[in-house]
Amino acid sequence: MTDAEPGTRKGILLVISSPSGAGKTTLAHLLAQRERLEFSVSYTTRTPRTGERDDVDYKFVTEDEFSRMIERNEFAEWAKVHGSRYGTAIHTVNRALEDGKDYLFDVDWQGGAQIRRQWPEESVLVFILPPSMAELERRLRRRATDAPAAIEQRLETATRELEHFAEYDYLVVNDNLETALKELSSIYVAARCARTRRGHYGHELLDEAQAQARGRPASQQ
Ligand code: ADP
Ligand code: 5GP
């Protein structure tokens, strides 16, 4: 990986995945607020849960609309999860890359893998783990936004999601929410400070120092 040239900084694609119920949506929204990160609103064919708003939580579309978007290559990635389709709009990723804006993506492991494959230098992948499987089940049942059959399906899929934790750069255990948020913030701040994203500051300063040194009389060099 090479240092970014001045003025060419690309946005960070911060990807967050977890088994359903681990608290990824809660953490993603808190992080977006705290760090003023843009949240990538996905398209989905699933029906809205009580309280979910179109265009804020998801862009809710029909199966036909989703299929048309695939045909028109409008997705950066998409996947079938828990029987519904979910996808990230390509224009969101383009905005991150062209305007240097950092974006937060709440996607499953298939989405994480597709983003990593296409943008290996810009993506940072974080996997959220529940403190235990019993607590994961408690959270899913307490959330009570899904029908009992949907909860069973999410518990089954949890194992398949967990199988992919090792493909991620960072792991955050969401036991205490405040601690998990602090860890997630730290990961994002560290990514922003990576030499590969900040290198141009070093180069600029070095150029300035060298120019000054050249201008000094030989006795002072
Ligand atoms: P996900 O997006 O991973 O499916 P949610 O963010 O919807 O999960 O969280 C699942 C449920 O667990 C929600 O009711 C949420 O309020 C709750 N929750 C999230 N984090 C914690 C935590 N650290 N401790 C206790 N409950 C939590
Ligand atoms: P939920 O229905 O609980 O909101 O989300 C179910 C799963 O779909 C979660 O694992 C979530 O991360 C994932 N998901 C949400 N949006 C996208 C997306 O745009 N792409 C992919 N691949 N997964 C998504």
Coordinates of C-alpha atoms and ligand atoms in Angstrom, one line a residue:
M1 CA 0.0 0.0 0.0
T2 CA 1.4 3.4 -0.9
D3 CA 0.8 6.8 0.7
A4 CA -2.0 8.9 -0.7
E5 CA -0.9 11.9 -2.8
P6 CA -2.0 15.3 -1.6
G7 CA -5.7 16.0 -2.4
T8 CA -6.4 12.4 -3.5
R9 CA -7.5 11.0 -0.1
K10 CA -10.3 8.4 -0.6
G11 CA -12.9 7.9 2.0
I12 CA -12.8 5.0 4.4
L13 CA -15.3 2.3 3.8
L14 CA -15.9 1.2 7.4
V15 CA -17.8 -2.2 7.2
I16 CA -19.6 -3.6 10.3
S17 CA -21.0 -7.1 10.4
S18 CA -22.3 -9.4 13.1
P19 CA -24.8 -12.1 13.7
S20 CA -28.3 -10.6 13.9
G21 CA -29.0 -9.4 17.4
A22 CA -25.4 -8.7 18.4
G23 CA -26.1 -5.0 18.4
K24 CA -24.5 -3.9 15.1
T25 CA -27.4 -1.5 14.1
T26 CA -27.4 0.1 17.5
L27 CA -23.6 0.6 17.4
A28 CA -23.5 1.7 13.8
H29 CA -26.0 4.5 14.4
L30 CA -24.3 5.6 17.6
L31 CA -20.9 5.6 15.9
A32 CA -22.2 7.5 12.9
Q33 CA -23.6 10.2 15.2
R34 CA -20.5 10.4 17.4
E35 CA -17.9 10.5 14.6
R36 CA -20.1 12.4 12.1
L37 CA -19.8 9.5 9.7
E38 CA -22.2 9.0 6.8
F39 CA -24.3 5.9 7.1
S40 CA -24.8 3.9 3.9
V41 CA -28.6 3.3 3.7
S42 CA -29.1 -0.1 2.0
Y43 CA -31.8 -1.2 -0.3
T44 CA -33.8 -4.2 0.9
T45 CA -36.8 -6.3 -0.1
R46 CA -37.7 -7.2 3.5
T47 CA -40.8 -5.6 5.1
P48 CA -40.1 -2.7 7.4
R49 CA -40.2 -3.4 11.2
T50 CA -42.3 -1.2 13.4
G51 CA -40.6 2.1 13.8
E52 CA -38.3 1.7 10.7
R53 CA -38.4 4.6 8.3
D54 CA -38.0 4.4 4.5
D55 CA -34.9 6.2 3.3
V56 CA -33.5 6.4 6.9
D57 CA -33.1 2.8 8.0
Y58 CA -33.4 1.2 4.6
K59 CA -34.8 2.0 1.2
F60 CA -37.6 -0.6 1.1
V61 CA -38.2 -1.8 -2.5
T62 CA -40.1 -4.6 -4.1
E63 CA -38.5 -7.8 -5.5
D64 CA -39.1 -6.4 -9.1
E65 CA -37.4 -3.1 -8.3
F66 CA -34.5 -4.9 -6.7
S67 CA -34.1 -7.2 -9.7
R68 CA -34.1 -4.2 -12.1
M69 CA -31.4 -2.5 -10.0
I70 CA -29.2 -5.6 -10.4
E71 CA -29.8 -5.6 -14.1
R72 CA -28.8 -2.0 -14.3
N73 CA -25.6 -2.7 -12.3
E74 CA -26.7 -0.2 -9.6
F75 CA -25.3 -2.2 -6.7
A76 CA -21.7 -2.2 -5.4
E77 CA -22.7 -5.5 -3.7
W78 CA -25.8 -7.4 -2.8
A79 CA -26.7 -10.6 -1.0
K80 CA -29.6 -12.7 0.1
V81 CA -29.8 -12.8 3.9
H82 CA -32.6 -14.4 6.0
G83 CA -34.6 -14.9 2.8
S84 CA -34.6 -11.2 1.7
R85 CA -32.3 -9.4 -0.6
Y86 CA -30.1 -6.5 0.6
G87 CA -27.8 -4.3 -1.4
T88 CA -25.4 -1.3 -1.3
A89 CA -25.9 1.3 -4.0
I90 CA -22.8 1.9 -6.2
H91 CA -23.3 5.7 -6.0
T92 CA -22.7 5.6 -2.2
V93 CA -19.3 3.9 -2.7
N94 CA -18.5 6.3 -5.5
R95 CA -19.3 9.3 -3.4
A96 CA -16.9 7.9 -0.7
L97 CA -14.1 7.4 -3.2
E98 CA -14.6 10.6 -5.2
D99 CA -15.3 13.1 -2.4
G100 CA -13.1 11.5 0.2
K101 CA -16.1 11.1 2.6
D102 CA -16.0 8.2 5.1
Y103 CA -18.9 5.9 5.1
L104 CA -20.3 3.2 7.4
F105 CA -21.7 0.0 5.9
D106 CA -23.9 -2.3 8.0
V107 CA -23.7 -5.4 5.8
D108 CA -23.5 -9.2 6.2
W109 CA -20.3 -11.2 5.7
Q110 CA -21.1 -11.6 2.0
G111 CA -21.3 -7.9 1.6
G112 CA -18.1 -7.4 3.7
A113 CA -16.2 -9.9 1.4
Q114 CA -17.4 -8.2 -1.8
I115 CA -16.4 -4.7 -0.5
R116 CA -13.0 -6.0 0.6
R117 CA -12.4 -7.7 -2.8
Q118 CA -13.2 -4.5 -4.7
W119 CA -11.7 -1.9 -2.4
P120 CA -9.0 -3.6 -0.4
E121 CA -7.1 -0.4 0.4
E122 CA -10.1 1.7 1.4
S123 CA -12.1 -0.9 3.4
V124 CA -11.8 -1.5 7.2
L125 CA -13.7 -4.5 8.4
V126 CA -15.1 -4.8 11.9
F127 CA -17.0 -7.8 13.3
I128 CA -19.2 -7.4 16.3
L129 CA -19.5 -10.4 18.6
P130 CA -22.2 -10.9 21.2
P131 CA -20.8 -11.8 24.7
S132 CA -22.5 -15.3 24.5
M133 CA -24.9 -17.2 22.3
A134 CA -27.5 -17.1 25.2
E135 CA -27.3 -13.3 25.3
L136 CA -27.7 -13.1 21.5
E137 CA -30.9 -15.1 21.8
R138 CA -32.1 -13.0 24.7
R139 CA -31.5 -9.8 22.6
L140 CA -33.3 -11.2 19.6
R141 CA -36.3 -12.2 21.7
R142 CA -36.3 -8.9 23.7
R143 CA -36.1 -6.8 20.5
A144 CA -39.4 -8.5 19.6
T145 CA -39.5 -6.9 16.2
D146 CA -39.5 -10.2 14.3
A147 CA -42.0 -13.0 14.2
P148 CA -41.0 -16.1 16.2
A149 CA -40.2 -18.0 13.0
A150 CA -38.0 -15.1 11.8
I151 CA -36.1 -15.2 15.2
E152 CA -35.5 -18.9 14.8
Q153 CA -34.1 -18.3 11.3
R154 CA -31.8 -15.5 12.5
L155 CA -30.5 -17.8 15.3
E156 CA -29.7 -20.5 12.7
T157 CA -28.0 -18.0 10.4
A158 CA -25.9 -16.6 13.3
T159 CA -23.6 -19.7 13.2
R160 CA -23.0 -19.2 9.4
E161 CA -22.3 -15.5 10.0
L162 CA -19.9 -16.3 12.9
E163 CA -18.0 -18.7 10.7
H164 CA -16.6 -15.6 8.9
F165 CA -15.2 -13.6 11.9
A166 CA -11.6 -14.4 11.0
E167 CA -12.0 -12.6 7.6
Y168 CA -12.3 -9.3 9.5
D169 CA -9.6 -6.8 10.6
Y170 CA -11.1 -6.1 14.1
L171 CA -13.3 -7.8 16.6
V172 CA -15.5 -5.9 19.1
V173 CA -17.4 -7.7 21.8
N174 CA -20.6 -5.9 22.5
D175 CA -21.2 -6.7 26.1
N176 CA -21.3 -3.2 27.6
L177 CA -22.6 -0.9 24.9
E178 CA -20.5 2.1 26.0
T179 CA -17.3 0.1 26.0
A180 CA -18.1 -1.4 22.6
L181 CA -18.8 2.0 21.2
K182 CA -15.5 3.4 22.5
E183 CA -13.7 0.5 20.9
L184 CA -15.4 1.0 17.6
S185 CA -14.7 4.7 17.7
S186 CA -11.0 4.0 18.4
I187 CA -10.8 1.7 15.4
Y188 CA -12.2 4.4 13.1
V189 CA -9.9 7.1 14.5
A190 CA -6.9 4.8 14.1
A191 CA -7.9 4.1 10.5
R192 CA -8.1 7.8 9.8
C193 CA -4.6 8.2 11.3
A194 CA -3.0 5.4 9.2
R195 CA 0.2 6.5 7.6
T196 CA -1.2 5.3 4.2
R197 CA -4.0 7.9 4.6
R198 CA -1.9 10.7 6.3
G199 CA 1.4 10.2 4.5
H200 CA 1.0 13.3 2.4
Y201 CA 1.2 15.5 5.6
G202 CA 4.6 13.9 6.3
H203 CA 5.7 14.5 2.7
E204 CA 4.6 18.1 2.7
L205 CA 6.3 18.8 6.0
L206 CA 9.5 17.1 4.9
D207 CA 9.5 19.1 1.6
E208 CA 9.1 22.3 3.6
A209 CA 11.9 21.3 6.0
Q210 CA 14.3 20.4 3.2
A211 CA 13.5 23.6 1.3
Q212 CA 14.2 25.7 4.4
A213 CA 17.5 23.7 5.0
R214 CA 18.6 24.4 1.4
G215 CA 18.0 28.2 2.0
R216 CA 20.1 28.3 5.1
P217 CA 23.8 29.3 5.0
A218 CA 26.2 26.3 4.9
S219 CA 27.5 27.1 8.5
Q220 CA 24.0 26.4 9.9
Q221 CA 23.4 23.2 8.0
Ligands
ADP1 P1 -28.4 -6.2 15.0 O1 -28.4 -5.0 14.2 O2 -27.0 -6.8 15.2 O3 -29.4 -7.2 14.6 P2 -29.6 -4.5 17.1 O4 -28.7 -3.3 17.1 O5 -30.9 -4.4 16.6 O6 -28.8 -5.8 16.5 O7 -29.6 -5.0 18.7 C1 -30.4 -6.1 19.1 C2 -31.1 -5.8 20.4 O8 -30.1 -5.8 21.4 C3 -31.8 -4.5 20.4 O9 -33.0 -4.6 21.2 C4 -30.8 -3.6 21.1 O10 -31.4 -2.5 21.8 C5 -30.1 -4.6 22.1 N1 -28.7 -4.3 22.4 C6 -27.7 -3.8 21.6 N2 -26.6 -3.7 22.3 C7 -26.8 -4.1 23.5 C8 -25.9 -4.2 24.7 N3 -24.6 -3.9 24.7 N4 -26.5 -4.7 25.8 C9 -27.8 -5.0 25.9 N5 -28.7 -4.9 24.8 C10 -28.2 -4.5 23.6
5GP2 P1 -31.8 -6.8 9.3 O1 -32.9 -7.4 8.5 O2 -31.7 -7.4 10.7 O3 -31.8 -5.3 9.3 O4 -30.4 -7.2 8.5 C1 -30.2 -8.5 8.2 C2 -28.8 -8.6 7.7 O5 -28.6 -8.0 6.4 C3 -27.7 -8.0 8.6 O6 -26.6 -9.0 8.7 C4 -27.3 -6.8 7.9 O7 -25.9 -6.4 8.2 C5 -27.4 -7.3 6.5 N1 -27.5 -6.2 5.5 C6 -28.1 -5.0 5.6 N2 -27.9 -4.2 4.5 C7 -27.1 -4.9 3.7 C8 -26.5 -4.7 2.4 O8 -26.7 -3.6 1.8 N3 -25.8 -5.7 1.9 C9 -25.6 -6.9 2.5 N4 -24.8 -7.8 1.9 N5 -26.1 -7.1 3.7 C10 -26.8 -6.2 4.3

